[in-house]
Coordinates of C-alpha atoms in Angstrom, one line a residue:
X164 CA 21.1 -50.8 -86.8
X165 CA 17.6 -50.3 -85.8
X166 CA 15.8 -47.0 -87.2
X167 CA 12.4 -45.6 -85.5
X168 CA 9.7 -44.1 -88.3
X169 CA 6.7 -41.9 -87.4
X170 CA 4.0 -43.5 -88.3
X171 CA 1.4 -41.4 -90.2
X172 CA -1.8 -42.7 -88.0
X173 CA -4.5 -40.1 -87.6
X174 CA -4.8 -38.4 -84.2
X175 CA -5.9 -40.5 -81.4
X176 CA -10.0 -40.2 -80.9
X177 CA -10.6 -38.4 -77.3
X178 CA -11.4 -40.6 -74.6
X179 CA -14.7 -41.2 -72.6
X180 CA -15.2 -38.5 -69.8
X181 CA -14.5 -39.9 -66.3
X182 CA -18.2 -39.4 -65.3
X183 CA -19.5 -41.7 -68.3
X184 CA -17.6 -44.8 -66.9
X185 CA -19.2 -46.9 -64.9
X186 CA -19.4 -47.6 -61.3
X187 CA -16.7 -49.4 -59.6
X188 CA -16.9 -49.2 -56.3
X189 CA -20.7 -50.3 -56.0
X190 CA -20.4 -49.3 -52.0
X191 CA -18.5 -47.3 -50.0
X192 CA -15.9 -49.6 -48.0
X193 CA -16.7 -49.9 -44.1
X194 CA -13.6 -47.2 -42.9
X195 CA -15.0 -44.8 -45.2
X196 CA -18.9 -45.4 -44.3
X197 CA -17.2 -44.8 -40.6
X198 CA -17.8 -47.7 -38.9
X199 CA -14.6 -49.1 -39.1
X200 CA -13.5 -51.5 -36.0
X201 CA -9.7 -51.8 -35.6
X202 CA -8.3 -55.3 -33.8
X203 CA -4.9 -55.2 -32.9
X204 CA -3.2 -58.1 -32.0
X205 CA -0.2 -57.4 -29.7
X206 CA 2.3 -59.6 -27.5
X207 CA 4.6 -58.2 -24.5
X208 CA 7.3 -57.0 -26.8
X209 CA 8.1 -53.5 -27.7
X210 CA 7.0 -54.0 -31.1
X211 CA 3.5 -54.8 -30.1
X212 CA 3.4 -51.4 -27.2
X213 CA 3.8 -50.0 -30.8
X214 CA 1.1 -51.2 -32.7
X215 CA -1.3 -50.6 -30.0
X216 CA -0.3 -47.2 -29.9
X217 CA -0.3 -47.2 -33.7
X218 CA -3.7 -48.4 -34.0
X219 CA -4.6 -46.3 -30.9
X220 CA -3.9 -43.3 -33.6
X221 CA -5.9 -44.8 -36.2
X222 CA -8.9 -44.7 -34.0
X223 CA -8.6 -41.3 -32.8
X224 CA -8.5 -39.9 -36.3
X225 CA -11.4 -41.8 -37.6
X226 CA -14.7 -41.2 -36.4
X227 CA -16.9 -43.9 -35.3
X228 CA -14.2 -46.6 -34.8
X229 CA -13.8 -48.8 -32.4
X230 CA -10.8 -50.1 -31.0
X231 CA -10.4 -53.9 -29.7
X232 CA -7.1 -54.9 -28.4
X233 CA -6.0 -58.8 -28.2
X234 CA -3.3 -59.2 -25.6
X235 CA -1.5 -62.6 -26.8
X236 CA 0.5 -64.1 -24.0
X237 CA 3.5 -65.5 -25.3
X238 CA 4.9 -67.2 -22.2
X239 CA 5.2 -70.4 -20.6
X240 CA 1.3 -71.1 -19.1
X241 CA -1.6 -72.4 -20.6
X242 CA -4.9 -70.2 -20.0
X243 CA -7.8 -69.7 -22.6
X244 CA -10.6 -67.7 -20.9
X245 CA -13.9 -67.4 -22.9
X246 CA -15.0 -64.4 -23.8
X247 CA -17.3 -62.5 -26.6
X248 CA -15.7 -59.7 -27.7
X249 CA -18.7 -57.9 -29.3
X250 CA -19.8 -57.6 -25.6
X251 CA -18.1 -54.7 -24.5
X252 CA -15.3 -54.4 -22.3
X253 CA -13.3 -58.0 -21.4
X254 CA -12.0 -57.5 -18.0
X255 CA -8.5 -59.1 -17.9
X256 CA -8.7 -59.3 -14.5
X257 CA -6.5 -62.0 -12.1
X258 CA -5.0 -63.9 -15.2
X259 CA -3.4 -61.0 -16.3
X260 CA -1.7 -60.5 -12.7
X261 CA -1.0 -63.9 -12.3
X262 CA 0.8 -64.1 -15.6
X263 CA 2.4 -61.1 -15.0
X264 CA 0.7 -59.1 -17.8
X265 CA -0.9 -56.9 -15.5
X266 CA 1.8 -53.9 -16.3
X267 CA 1.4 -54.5 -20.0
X268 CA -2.8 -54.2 -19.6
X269 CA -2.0 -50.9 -17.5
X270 CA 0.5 -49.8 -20.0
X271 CA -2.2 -49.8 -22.9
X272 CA -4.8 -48.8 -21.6
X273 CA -2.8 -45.5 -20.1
X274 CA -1.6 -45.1 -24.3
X275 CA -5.8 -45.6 -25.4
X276 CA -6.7 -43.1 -22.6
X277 CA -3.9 -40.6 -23.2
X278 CA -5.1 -40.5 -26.8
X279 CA -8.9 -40.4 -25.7
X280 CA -9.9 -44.0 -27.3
X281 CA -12.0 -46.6 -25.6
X282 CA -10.5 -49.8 -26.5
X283 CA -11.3 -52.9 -25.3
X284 CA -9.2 -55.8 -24.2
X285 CA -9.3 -59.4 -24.4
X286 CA -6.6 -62.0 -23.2
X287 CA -5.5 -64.8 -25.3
X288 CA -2.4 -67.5 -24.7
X289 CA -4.5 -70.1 -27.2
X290 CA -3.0 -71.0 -30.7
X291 CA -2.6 -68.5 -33.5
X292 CA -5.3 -69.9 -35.1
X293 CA -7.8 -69.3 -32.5
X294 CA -6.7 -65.6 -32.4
X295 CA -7.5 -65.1 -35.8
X296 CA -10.5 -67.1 -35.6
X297 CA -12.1 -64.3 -32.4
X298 CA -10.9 -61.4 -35.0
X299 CA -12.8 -62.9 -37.8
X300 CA -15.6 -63.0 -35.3
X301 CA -15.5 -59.5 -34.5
X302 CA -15.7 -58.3 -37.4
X303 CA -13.0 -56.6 -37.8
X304 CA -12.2 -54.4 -40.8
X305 CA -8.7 -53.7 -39.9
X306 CA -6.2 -55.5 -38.2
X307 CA -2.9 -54.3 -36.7
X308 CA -0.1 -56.8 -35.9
X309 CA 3.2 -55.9 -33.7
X310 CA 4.9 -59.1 -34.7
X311 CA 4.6 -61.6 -37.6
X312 CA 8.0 -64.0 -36.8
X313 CA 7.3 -67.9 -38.2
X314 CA 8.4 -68.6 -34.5
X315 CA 5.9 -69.1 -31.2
X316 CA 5.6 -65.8 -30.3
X317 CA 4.9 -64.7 -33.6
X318 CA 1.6 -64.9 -35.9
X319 CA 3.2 -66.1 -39.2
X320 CA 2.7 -65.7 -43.3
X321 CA -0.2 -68.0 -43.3
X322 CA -2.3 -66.6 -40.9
X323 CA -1.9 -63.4 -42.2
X324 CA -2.8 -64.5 -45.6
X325 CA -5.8 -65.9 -44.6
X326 CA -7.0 -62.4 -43.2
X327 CA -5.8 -61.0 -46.1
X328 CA -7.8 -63.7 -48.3
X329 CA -10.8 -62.7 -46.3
X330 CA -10.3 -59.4 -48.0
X331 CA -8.6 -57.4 -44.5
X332 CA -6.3 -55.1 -44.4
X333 CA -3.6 -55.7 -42.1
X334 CA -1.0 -53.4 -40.8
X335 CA 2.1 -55.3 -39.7
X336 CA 4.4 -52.3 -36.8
X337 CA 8.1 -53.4 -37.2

């Protein structure tokens, strides 16, 4: 049988204030300094509609953000346009139509303008690696993801480590 004694230890000594400790946090992270810049990564499925609308959100409440939205074709064709997206607005344009996309672009940015955010969209059908590769271009401090599956249409553990390794957050919408 196991007995507990008190031991007879003097009182504890009282700790360092709060305000003698020292820094850690030597700068204020980007979303607080506000100049956050949310990428979300979406596909044609319902789950990415609500991840741009998530994100979408996100923007509206924090001031100074930008919104950029990758539109990742999942389908069966074979398009990589170029395009910067620090420039500005990426017009989607006659791809999008031809692919069939063109309700999906209408259908965000309807959900950005409803909610009074500018977002920008780019087009994508290349590899999940190239993806990731135009968010870590951007500069983006936050990224939203509407699907994550290990199959083609979806981004995968790895690649979202690898963000994640970079030191980004990323917000994964069931």
């Amino acid at each position: 049988m196991l007995a507990f004694r008190r031991s007879a230890r003097s009182a504890p000594e009282p700790r360092a204030s709060r305000t003698d400790a020292p820094a850690v946090l030597p700068e204020l992270p980007p979303a607080v300094a506000g100049r956050v810049r949310v990428v979300a990564v979406v596909d044609q499925g319902e789950r990415g509609a609500r991840a741009f609308a998530w994100a979408c959100g996100y923007v509206g409440r924090t001031p100074g953000a930008a919104l950029v939205g990758v539109v990742v074709d999942t389908g069966p064709a074979r398009f990589m346009p170029t395009f910067e997206m620090s420039c500005g607005p990426v017009v989607v344009g006659q791809m999008a139509e031809y692919l069939g996309l063109a309700e999906q672009v209408v259908a965000l940015r309807e959900e950005a303008d409803h909610r009074g955010v500018e977002a920008h969209l780019a087009y994508s059908d290349d590899s999940v690696g190239a993806v990731l590769d135009a968010v870590l271009g951007e500069g983006a401090d936050l990224v939203v993801v509407g699907f994550r599956g290990s199959g083609r249409s979806g981004l995968g553990w790895n690649p979202l480590r690898r963000l994640m390794r970079r030191g980004l957050p990323v917000v994964t919408i069931p």
